[in-house]
CSV table of C-alpha atoms in Angstrom, one decimal:
chain,number,residue,atom,x,y,z
A,1,UNK,CA,-8.9,-0.4,-22.5
A,2,UNK,CA,-6.1,-2.6,-22.6
A,3,UNK,CA,-6.4,-5.8,-21.1
A,4,UNK,CA,-4.3,-6.6,-17.8
A,5,UNK,CA,-1.7,-8.9,-17.6
A,6,UNK,CA,-1.7,-12.3,-14.6
A,7,UNK,CA,0.6,-14.4,-12.9
A,8,UNK,CA,-0.9,-17.0,-10.8
A,9,UNK,CA,1.3,-18.6,-8.0
A,10,UNK,CA,-0.6,-21.4,-5.9
A,11,UNK,CA,1.2,-24.6,-4.9
A,12,UNK,CA,-1.9,-26.3,-5.5
A,13,UNK,CA,-2.6,-27.4,-8.5
A,14,UNK,CA,-6.6,-27.4,-8.3
A,15,UNK,CA,-6.2,-23.6,-7.2
A,16,UNK,CA,-4.3,-23.2,-10.3
A,17,UNK,CA,-6.4,-23.9,-12.4
A,18,UNK,CA,-9.6,-23.0,-10.5
A,19,UNK,CA,-7.6,-19.4,-11.4
A,20,UNK,CA,-7.0,-19.6,-15.0
A,21,UNK,CA,-10.4,-21.1,-15.4
A,22,UNK,CA,-11.4,-17.5,-14.1
A,23,UNK,CA,-9.0,-15.1,-15.4
A,24,UNK,CA,-9.7,-17.2,-19.6
A,25,UNK,CA,-13.7,-16.8,-18.9
A,26,UNK,CA,-13.5,-12.8,-17.9
A,27,UNK,CA,-12.6,-10.3,-20.6
A,28,UNK,CA,-10.1,-8.2,-20.4
A,29,UNK,CA,-7.9,-10.4,-18.2
A,30,UNK,CA,-4.4,-12.0,-20.2
A,31,UNK,CA,-2.7,-14.8,-18.3
A,32,UNK,CA,1.6,-14.3,-18.8
A,33,UNK,CA,1.8,-17.4,-16.2
A,34,UNK,CA,1.2,-19.8,-13.1
A,35,UNK,CA,3.4,-21.2,-11.1
A,36,UNK,CA,2.6,-24.5,-8.7
A,37,UNK,CA,6.6,-23.5,-7.2
A,38,UNK,CA,7.4,-19.9,-6.0
A,39,UNK,CA,10.7,-20.0,-6.5
A,40,UNK,CA,10.7,-20.8,-9.6
A,41,UNK,CA,8.0,-18.0,-10.0
A,42,UNK,CA,10.1,-15.3,-8.3
A,43,UNK,CA,12.3,-14.1,-12.1
A,44,UNK,CA,9.6,-13.5,-14.1
A,45,UNK,CA,7.1,-11.5,-11.4
A,46,UNK,CA,10.2,-9.3,-11.3
A,47,UNK,CA,10.8,-8.9,-15.5
A,48,UNK,CA,7.3,-9.5,-16.5
A,49,UNK,CA,5.8,-7.0,-14.3
A,50,UNK,CA,2.6,-7.9,-15.0
A,51,UNK,CA,-0.7,-6.0,-13.7
A,52,UNK,CA,-1.9,-8.9,-11.4
A,53,UNK,CA,-0.6,-11.3,-9.2
A,54,UNK,CA,-3.2,-14.1,-7.4
A,55,UNK,CA,-0.8,-15.1,-4.4
A,56,UNK,CA,-1.0,-17.9,-2.3
A,57,UNK,CA,-0.4,-17.5,1.5
A,58,UNK,CA,0.9,-20.5,2.7
A,59,UNK,CA,3.9,-22.6,0.6
A,60,UNK,CA,7.0,-24.4,0.9
A,61,UNK,CA,10.5,-22.7,0.5
A,62,UNK,CA,9.1,-19.5,0.0
A,63,UNK,CA,5.5,-18.1,1.8
A,64,UNK,CA,3.7,-15.2,0.0
A,65,UNK,CA,4.1,-13.1,2.3
A,66,UNK,CA,7.9,-13.5,1.8
A,67,UNK,CA,7.6,-12.9,-2.5
A,68,UNK,CA,5.1,-9.9,-1.6
A,69,UNK,CA,7.9,-7.6,-0.3
A,70,UNK,CA,10.1,-8.7,-3.7
A,71,UNK,CA,7.0,-8.5,-6.4
A,72,UNK,CA,7.8,-4.3,-8.4
A,73,UNK,CA,5.5,-1.7,-7.5
A,74,UNK,CA,3.5,-2.0,-10.6
A,75,UNK,CA,2.1,-5.1,-10.0
A,76,UNK,CA,-1.5,-5.4,-7.9
A,77,UNK,CA,-1.0,-8.6,-5.4
A,78,UNK,CA,-4.9,-10.0,-4.7
A,79,UNK,CA,-4.0,-12.2,-2.2
A,80,UNK,CA,-5.5,-16.1,-2.8
A,81,UNK,CA,-5.8,-18.3,1.0
A,82,UNK,CA,-7.8,-21.0,2.7
A,83,UNK,CA,-6.6,-18.9,6.3
A,84,UNK,CA,-7.9,-15.1,7.1
A,85,UNK,CA,-6.1,-14.8,9.9
A,86,UNK,CA,-3.7,-13.9,7.4
A,87,UNK,CA,-6.0,-10.7,6.4
A,88,UNK,CA,-3.5,-8.6,8.7
A,89,UNK,CA,-0.8,-9.4,7.5
A,90,UNK,CA,-2.1,-8.8,3.9
A,91,UNK,CA,-2.6,-5.1,4.5
A,92,UNK,CA,0.8,-4.2,5.7
A,93,UNK,CA,2.2,-5.4,2.0
A,94,UNK,CA,-0.1,-3.2,0.3
A,95,UNK,CA,-2.5,-5.6,-1.7
A,96,UNK,CA,-4.9,-4.4,-3.4
A,97,UNK,CA,-7.7,-7.5,-2.2
A,98,UNK,CA,-7.6,-11.2,0.1
A,99,UNK,CA,-9.6,-13.8,-1.6
A,100,UNK,CA,-10.9,-16.2,0.8
A,101,UNK,CA,-10.8,-20.3,-0.3
A,102,UNK,CA,-12.7,-21.4,-2.1
A,103,UNK,CA,-13.3,-18.7,-4.1
A,104,UNK,CA,-16.7,-17.7,-5.9
A,105,UNK,CA,-16.2,-15.9,-9.1
A,106,UNK,CA,-18.1,-12.9,-8.4
A,107,UNK,CA,-15.6,-12.2,-5.7
A,108,UNK,CA,-12.8,-12.9,-7.8
A,109,UNK,CA,-14.1,-10.3,-10.2
A,110,UNK,CA,-15.1,-8.1,-7.4
A,111,UNK,CA,-11.4,-8.1,-6.8
A,112,UNK,CA,-10.5,-7.1,-10.7
A,113,UNK,CA,-13.2,-4.5,-10.9
A,114,UNK,CA,-11.3,-2.9,-7.9
A,115,UNK,CA,-7.9,-3.5,-9.9
A,116,UNK,CA,-9.2,-1.4,-13.1
A,117,UNK,CA,-10.2,1.9,-10.9
A,118,UNK,CA,-6.9,1.8,-9.3
A,119,UNK,CA,-5.1,1.5,-12.0
A,120,UNK,CA,-7.4,4.3,-13.7
A,121,UNK,CA,-5.3,7.2,-15.1
A,122,UNK,CA,-5.6,10.7,-13.0
A,123,UNK,CA,-6.3,14.0,-14.5
A,124,UNK,CA,-2.4,16.3,-14.6
A,125,UNK,CA,-1.8,18.1,-11.6
A,126,UNK,CA,-2.7,22.4,-13.2
A,127,UNK,CA,0.5,22.7,-10.8
A,128,UNK,CA,3.6,21.8,-11.2
A,129,UNK,CA,4.6,19.7,-8.5
A,130,UNK,CA,8.0,21.3,-7.8
A,131,UNK,CA,6.6,24.4,-7.0
A,132,UNK,CA,4.6,22.5,-4.3
A,133,UNK,CA,5.8,23.3,-0.7
A,134,UNK,CA,2.7,22.1,1.2
A,135,UNK,CA,-0.1,19.1,1.4
A,136,UNK,CA,-3.9,18.9,2.2
A,137,UNK,CA,-5.0,15.6,3.7
A,138,UNK,CA,-8.4,14.8,5.5
A,139,UNK,CA,-7.8,13.6,8.5
A,140,UNK,CA,-10.8,13.4,10.9
A,141,UNK,CA,-13.3,14.9,8.9
A,142,UNK,CA,-10.8,18.3,9.1
A,143,UNK,CA,-8.8,19.0,6.0
A,144,UNK,CA,-5.0,19.4,7.5
A,145,UNK,CA,-2.4,21.6,5.5
A,146,UNK,CA,1.3,19.5,6.3
A,147,UNK,CA,4.7,21.7,5.2
A,148,UNK,CA,6.5,19.7,3.1
A,149,UNK,CA,9.4,19.7,4.7
A,150,UNK,CA,8.2,18.3,8.2
A,151,UNK,CA,7.1,14.7,7.3
A,152,UNK,CA,9.7,12.6,8.0
A,153,UNK,CA,7.9,9.1,6.1
A,154,UNK,CA,4.5,7.7,5.2
A,155,UNK,CA,3.2,4.5,5.9
A,156,UNK,CA,1.0,2.9,4.0
A,157,UNK,CA,-2.1,-0.1,4.6
A,158,UNK,CA,-4.5,-1.2,2.5
A,159,UNK,CA,-6.3,1.7,1.4
A,160,UNK,CA,-4.7,3.8,4.6
A,161,UNK,CA,-2.1,5.8,4.6
A,162,UNK,CA,-0.6,7.9,7.7
A,163,UNK,CA,1.6,10.8,7.6
A,164,UNK,CA,4.2,10.7,10.5
A,165,UNK,CA,5.2,14.6,11.0
A,166,UNK,CA,7.7,16.7,12.8
A,167,UNK,CA,6.0,18.5,15.5
A,168,UNK,CA,3.1,15.9,15.6
A,169,UNK,CA,2.1,13.5,18.8
A,170,UNK,CA,0.5,11.0,16.9
A,171,UNK,CA,0.5,9.8,13.0
A,172,UNK,CA,-2.3,11.5,10.8
A,173,UNK,CA,-4.0,9.2,9.2
A,174,UNK,CA,-6.1,9.8,5.9
A,175,UNK,CA,-8.7,7.5,3.2
A,176,UNK,CA,-5.8,7.3,0.3
A,177,UNK,CA,-3.4,4.6,-1.3
A,178,UNK,CA,0.5,4.8,-1.5
A,179,UNK,CA,0.5,5.0,-5.4
A,180,UNK,CA,-2.0,8.4,-5.0
A,181,UNK,CA,0.2,9.6,-2.0
A,182,UNK,CA,3.9,8.7,-3.9
A,183,UNK,CA,2.4,10.9,-7.0
A,184,UNK,CA,1.8,14.4,-4.8
A,185,UNK,CA,5.0,14.0,-3.2
A,186,UNK,CA,8.7,15.7,-5.1
A,187,UNK,CA,10.8,12.8,-5.9
A,188,UNK,CA,13.3,15.2,-5.6
A,189,UNK,CA,12.3,15.4,-1.5
A,190,UNK,CA,10.4,11.1,-1.3
A,191,UNK,CA,11.4,8.4,-2.1
A,192,UNK,CA,9.2,4.8,-2.1
A,193,UNK,CA,11.4,2.4,-0.2
A,194,UNK,CA,9.4,-0.5,-0.1
A,195,UNK,CA,5.7,-1.0,-0.6
A,196,UNK,CA,4.4,-0.1,2.2
A,197,UNK,CA,7.1,2.9,3.4
A,198,UNK,CA,7.8,6.2,1.7
A,199,UNK,CA,10.8,8.7,3.7
A,200,UNK,CA,11.9,12.0,3.2
A,201,UNK,CA,15.5,11.6,2.1
A,202,UNK,CA,16.8,14.2,4.5
A,203,UNK,CA,15.3,12.6,7.6
A,204,UNK,CA,17.7,9.7,7.2
A,205,UNK,CA,19.6,9.1,10.0
A,206,UNK,CA,21.4,6.5,8.6
A,207,UNK,CA,21.6,3.3,6.7
A,208,UNK,CA,23.3,-0.3,7.9
A,209,UNK,CA,24.8,-3.0,5.8
A,210,UNK,CA,21.2,-4.6,4.9
A,211,UNK,CA,19.8,-1.6,3.5
A,212,UNK,CA,17.8,-0.9,6.3
A,213,UNK,CA,17.2,3.0,6.8
A,214,UNK,CA,17.2,4.4,10.5
A,215,UNK,CA,14.6,7.2,10.2
A,216,UNK,CA,12.4,8.4,12.9
A,217,UNK,CA,11.5,5.9,15.3
A,218,UNK,CA,11.3,3.3,12.8
A,219,UNK,CA,13.6,0.9,11.3
A,220,UNK,CA,12.3,0.6,7.4
A,221,UNK,CA,13.9,-2.1,4.8
A,222,UNK,CA,14.5,-1.2,1.7
A,223,UNK,CA,13.1,-3.7,-0.5
A,224,UNK,CA,14.6,-5.5,-4.0
A,225,UNK,CA,11.6,-3.6,-5.8
A,226,UNK,CA,13.0,-0.1,-5.3
A,227,UNK,CA,16.8,-1.5,-3.7
A,228,UNK,CA,18.0,0.5,-7.3
A,229,UNK,CA,16.9,3.4,-7.4
A,230,UNK,CA,17.5,4.1,-3.5
A,231,UNK,CA,21.6,3.3,-3.7
A,232,UNK,CA,21.5,5.5,-7.2
A,233,UNK,CA,20.3,8.5,-4.8
A,234,UNK,CA,22.8,7.5,-1.8
A,235,UNK,CA,25.9,7.3,-5.0
A,236,UNK,CA,25.0,10.6,-5.9
A,237,UNK,CA,24.9,11.6,-2.2
A,238,UNK,CA,28.9,10.2,-2.0
Protein backbone atom coordinates (compact mmCIF):
# COMPACT_ATOMS: atom_id res chain seq x y z
CA UNK A 1 0.00 0.00 0.00
CA UNK A 2 1.45 3.35 -1.03
CA UNK A 3 2.02 6.24 1.37
CA UNK A 4 -0.61 8.97 1.58
CA UNK A 5 0.88 12.38 0.79
CA UNK A 6 -0.05 15.28 3.09
CA UNK A 7 -0.04 19.09 3.04
CA UNK A 8 -0.49 21.19 6.20
CA UNK A 9 -1.81 24.78 6.18
CA UNK A 10 -2.19 26.66 9.47
CA UNK A 11 -1.20 30.21 10.37
CA UNK A 12 -0.07 29.06 13.86
CA UNK A 13 3.52 27.70 13.72
CA UNK A 14 2.97 25.54 16.84
CA UNK A 15 -0.06 23.91 15.24
CA UNK A 16 1.94 23.21 12.08
CA UNK A 17 4.77 21.62 14.08
CA UNK A 18 2.34 19.41 15.99
CA UNK A 19 0.76 18.12 12.78
CA UNK A 20 4.21 17.61 11.23
CA UNK A 21 5.11 15.48 14.25
CA UNK A 22 1.91 13.44 13.86
CA UNK A 23 2.53 12.89 10.13
CA UNK A 24 6.19 11.96 10.56
CA UNK A 25 5.52 9.37 13.27
CA UNK A 26 2.57 7.75 11.48
CA UNK A 27 3.48 4.86 9.16
CA UNK A 28 2.06 5.27 5.67
CA UNK A 29 2.04 9.08 5.68
CA UNK A 30 4.42 11.34 3.75
CA UNK A 31 4.66 15.11 4.24
CA UNK A 32 4.69 17.00 0.93
CA UNK A 33 4.74 20.56 2.33
CA UNK A 34 3.56 22.73 5.21
CA UNK A 35 2.62 26.42 5.25
CA UNK A 36 1.73 29.16 7.72
CA UNK A 37 0.58 31.42 4.85
CA UNK A 38 -2.51 30.16 3.05
CA UNK A 39 -1.89 32.33 -0.03
CA UNK A 40 1.58 30.84 -0.49
CA UNK A 41 0.06 27.36 -0.21
CA UNK A 42 -2.38 27.73 -3.10
CA UNK A 43 -0.12 26.84 -6.01
CA UNK A 44 1.42 23.81 -4.28
CA UNK A 45 -2.03 22.52 -3.29
CA UNK A 46 -3.27 22.82 -6.87
CA UNK A 47 -0.22 21.23 -8.51
CA UNK A 48 0.93 18.64 -5.97
CA UNK A 49 -2.58 17.19 -5.60
CA UNK A 50 -1.77 15.55 -2.28
CA UNK A 51 -4.01 12.86 -0.82
CA UNK A 52 -4.69 14.76 2.44
CA UNK A 53 -4.86 18.46 3.27
CA UNK A 54 -4.85 19.38 6.97
CA UNK A 55 -6.40 22.83 6.77
CA UNK A 56 -7.02 25.48 9.43
CA UNK A 57 -10.17 27.54 8.92
CA UNK A 58 -9.62 30.92 10.59
CA UNK A 59 -6.62 32.46 8.79
CA UNK A 60 -5.83 35.94 7.44
CA UNK A 61 -6.03 36.86 3.72
CA UNK A 62 -7.44 33.52 2.54
CA UNK A 63 -9.33 31.46 5.10
CA UNK A 64 -9.73 27.71 5.05
CA UNK A 65 -13.30 27.73 3.73
CA UNK A 66 -12.28 29.93 0.80
CA UNK A 67 -9.24 27.79 0.09
CA UNK A 68 -11.31 24.58 0.20
CA UNK A 69 -13.21 25.63 -2.93
CA UNK A 70 -10.06 25.48 -5.09
CA UNK A 71 -8.65 22.24 -3.74
CA UNK A 72 -8.36 19.48 -6.41
CA UNK A 73 -11.07 16.84 -6.26
CA UNK A 74 -8.63 14.03 -5.42
CA UNK A 75 -7.38 15.82 -2.29
CA UNK A 76 -9.31 15.01 0.89
CA UNK A 77 -9.71 17.93 3.29
CA UNK A 78 -9.40 17.48 7.06
CA UNK A 79 -10.20 20.76 8.78
CA UNK A 80 -8.28 21.68 11.95
CA UNK A 81 -9.69 24.49 14.05
CA UNK A 82 -10.31 25.70 17.60
CA UNK A 83 -13.86 26.80 16.71
CA UNK A 84 -16.45 24.02 16.65
CA UNK A 85 -19.08 26.36 15.18
CA UNK A 86 -17.40 25.82 11.79
CA UNK A 87 -18.33 22.14 11.77
CA UNK A 88 -21.53 22.58 9.76
CA UNK A 89 -19.80 24.75 7.14
CA UNK A 90 -17.17 22.04 6.68
CA UNK A 91 -19.88 19.68 5.39
CA UNK A 92 -20.76 22.15 2.62
CA UNK A 93 -17.33 21.70 1.01
CA UNK A 94 -17.46 17.92 1.53
CA UNK A 95 -14.62 17.85 4.06
CA UNK A 96 -13.53 14.35 5.02
CA UNK A 97 -13.27 15.18 8.73
CA UNK A 98 -13.19 17.99 11.29
CA UNK A 99 -10.53 17.96 14.05
CA UNK A 100 -11.03 20.29 17.00
CA UNK A 101 -7.93 21.85 18.57
CA UNK A 102 -6.08 20.91 20.68
CA UNK A 103 -5.81 17.90 18.37
CA UNK A 104 -5.15 14.54 20.00
CA UNK A 105 -3.16 11.87 18.19
CA UNK A 106 -5.93 9.26 18.42
CA UNK A 107 -8.34 11.65 16.66
CA UNK A 108 -5.69 12.36 14.02
CA UNK A 109 -5.21 8.62 13.39
CA UNK A 110 -8.97 8.07 13.15
CA UNK A 111 -9.21 10.76 10.45
CA UNK A 112 -6.31 9.22 8.50
CA UNK A 113 -7.89 5.76 8.63
CA UNK A 114 -11.16 7.24 7.42
CA UNK A 115 -9.25 8.66 4.45
CA UNK A 116 -7.71 5.25 3.71
CA UNK A 117 -11.14 3.61 3.68
CA UNK A 118 -12.49 6.34 1.40
CA UNK A 119 -9.63 5.85 -1.04
CA UNK A 120 -9.81 2.06 -1.26
CA UNK A 121 -10.37 1.04 -4.90
CA UNK A 122 -13.88 -0.11 -5.69
CA UNK A 123 -14.68 -3.28 -7.63
CA UNK A 124 -15.34 -2.73 -11.35
CA UNK A 125 -18.95 -2.56 -12.42
CA UNK A 126 -20.24 -5.72 -14.09
CA UNK A 127 -22.40 -3.74 -16.49
CA UNK A 128 -20.94 -1.10 -18.81
CA UNK A 129 -21.79 2.35 -17.52
CA UNK A 130 -23.11 3.60 -20.86
CA UNK A 131 -25.88 0.96 -20.81
CA UNK A 132 -27.26 2.19 -17.47
CA UNK A 133 -30.51 4.12 -17.70
CA UNK A 134 -31.63 3.96 -14.06
CA UNK A 135 -30.09 4.07 -10.63
CA UNK A 136 -31.16 2.42 -7.36
CA UNK A 137 -30.61 4.41 -4.17
CA UNK A 138 -31.66 3.69 -0.59
CA UNK A 139 -34.07 6.31 0.74
CA UNK A 140 -35.85 5.96 4.10
CA UNK A 141 -35.01 2.22 4.29
CA UNK A 142 -36.40 1.60 0.78
CA UNK A 143 -34.69 1.14 -2.57
CA UNK A 144 -35.85 3.75 -5.07
CA UNK A 145 -35.19 3.33 -8.79
CA UNK A 146 -34.51 6.69 -10.46
CA UNK A 147 -34.31 7.21 -14.23
CA UNK A 148 -31.08 9.05 -14.96
CA UNK A 149 -32.89 11.39 -17.33
CA UNK A 150 -35.00 12.70 -14.43
CA UNK A 151 -32.04 13.70 -12.21
CA UNK A 152 -31.53 17.48 -12.24
CA UNK A 153 -28.51 17.71 -9.94
CA UNK A 154 -26.92 16.06 -6.92
CA UNK A 155 -25.52 17.84 -3.87
CA UNK A 156 -23.33 16.40 -1.13
CA UNK A 157 -22.87 16.96 2.58
CA UNK A 158 -20.14 14.81 4.16
CA UNK A 159 -21.32 11.16 3.86
CA UNK A 160 -24.78 11.97 2.51
CA UNK A 161 -25.97 13.10 -0.91
CA UNK A 162 -29.24 14.64 -2.04
CA UNK A 163 -30.74 13.78 -5.43
CA UNK A 164 -32.96 16.48 -6.92
CA UNK A 165 -35.28 14.66 -9.30
CA UNK A 166 -38.03 15.83 -11.65
CA UNK A 167 -41.46 15.04 -10.22
CA UNK A 168 -40.22 14.79 -6.62
CA UNK A 169 -41.39 17.48 -4.17
CA UNK A 170 -38.28 17.10 -2.00
CA UNK A 171 -34.71 15.92 -2.37
CA UNK A 172 -34.04 12.19 -2.06
CA UNK A 173 -31.38 11.78 0.66
CA UNK A 174 -29.15 8.71 0.77
CA UNK A 175 -25.99 7.58 2.56
CA UNK A 176 -23.31 7.87 -0.15
CA UNK A 177 -20.27 9.97 -0.96
CA UNK A 178 -20.00 12.38 -3.86
CA UNK A 179 -17.09 10.35 -5.24
CA UNK A 180 -19.24 7.21 -5.30
CA UNK A 181 -22.08 9.02 -7.05
CA UNK A 182 -19.67 10.59 -9.54
CA UNK A 183 -18.39 7.11 -10.45
CA UNK A 184 -21.94 5.78 -10.86
CA UNK A 185 -23.23 8.52 -13.18
CA UNK A 186 -22.35 8.53 -16.90
CA UNK A 187 -19.78 11.21 -17.72
CA UNK A 188 -21.56 11.95 -20.99
CA UNK A 189 -24.67 13.14 -19.11
CA UNK A 190 -23.40 14.43 -15.76
CA UNK A 191 -20.49 16.63 -14.71
CA UNK A 192 -19.10 17.54 -11.30
CA UNK A 193 -18.74 21.32 -11.07
CA UNK A 194 -17.47 21.75 -7.50
CA UNK A 195 -16.81 19.58 -4.46
CA UNK A 196 -20.48 19.59 -3.48
CA UNK A 197 -22.42 19.46 -6.77
CA UNK A 198 -22.89 17.22 -9.82
CA UNK A 199 -25.23 18.57 -12.50
CA UNK A 200 -27.18 17.01 -15.36
CA UNK A 201 -25.74 18.81 -18.37
CA UNK A 202 -28.98 18.87 -20.35
CA UNK A 203 -30.85 20.47 -17.42
CA UNK A 204 -28.68 23.63 -17.35
CA UNK A 205 -30.76 26.69 -18.28
CA UNK A 206 -27.94 29.22 -18.50
CA UNK A 207 -24.40 30.04 -17.40
CA UNK A 208 -23.50 33.60 -16.41
CA UNK A 209 -20.17 35.39 -16.84
CA UNK A 210 -19.13 34.46 -13.27
CA UNK A 211 -19.29 30.76 -14.17
CA UNK A 212 -22.51 30.26 -12.21
CA UNK A 213 -24.91 27.58 -13.47
CA UNK A 214 -28.66 28.14 -13.28
CA UNK A 215 -30.33 24.76 -12.89
CA UNK A 216 -33.59 23.77 -11.21
CA UNK A 217 -34.08 26.26 -8.37
CA UNK A 218 -30.34 26.48 -7.68
CA UNK A 219 -27.46 28.71 -8.74
CA UNK A 220 -24.22 26.70 -8.59
CA UNK A 221 -20.73 28.16 -8.96
CA UNK A 222 -18.18 26.21 -10.99
CA UNK A 223 -14.96 26.31 -8.94
CA UNK A 224 -11.41 26.47 -10.27
CA UNK A 225 -10.70 22.76 -9.80
CA UNK A 226 -13.51 21.87 -12.24
CA UNK A 227 -13.68 24.86 -14.58
CA UNK A 228 -11.42 23.41 -17.28
CA UNK A 229 -13.64 20.37 -17.90
CA UNK A 230 -16.79 22.49 -17.76
CA UNK A 231 -15.49 25.02 -20.30
CA UNK A 232 -14.40 22.17 -22.57
CA UNK A 233 -17.98 20.88 -22.46
CA UNK A 234 -19.38 24.34 -23.28
CA UNK A 235 -16.94 24.77 -26.17
CA UNK A 236 -17.98 21.40 -27.59
CA UNK A 237 -21.60 22.59 -27.68
CA UNK A 238 -21.02 25.99 -29.28
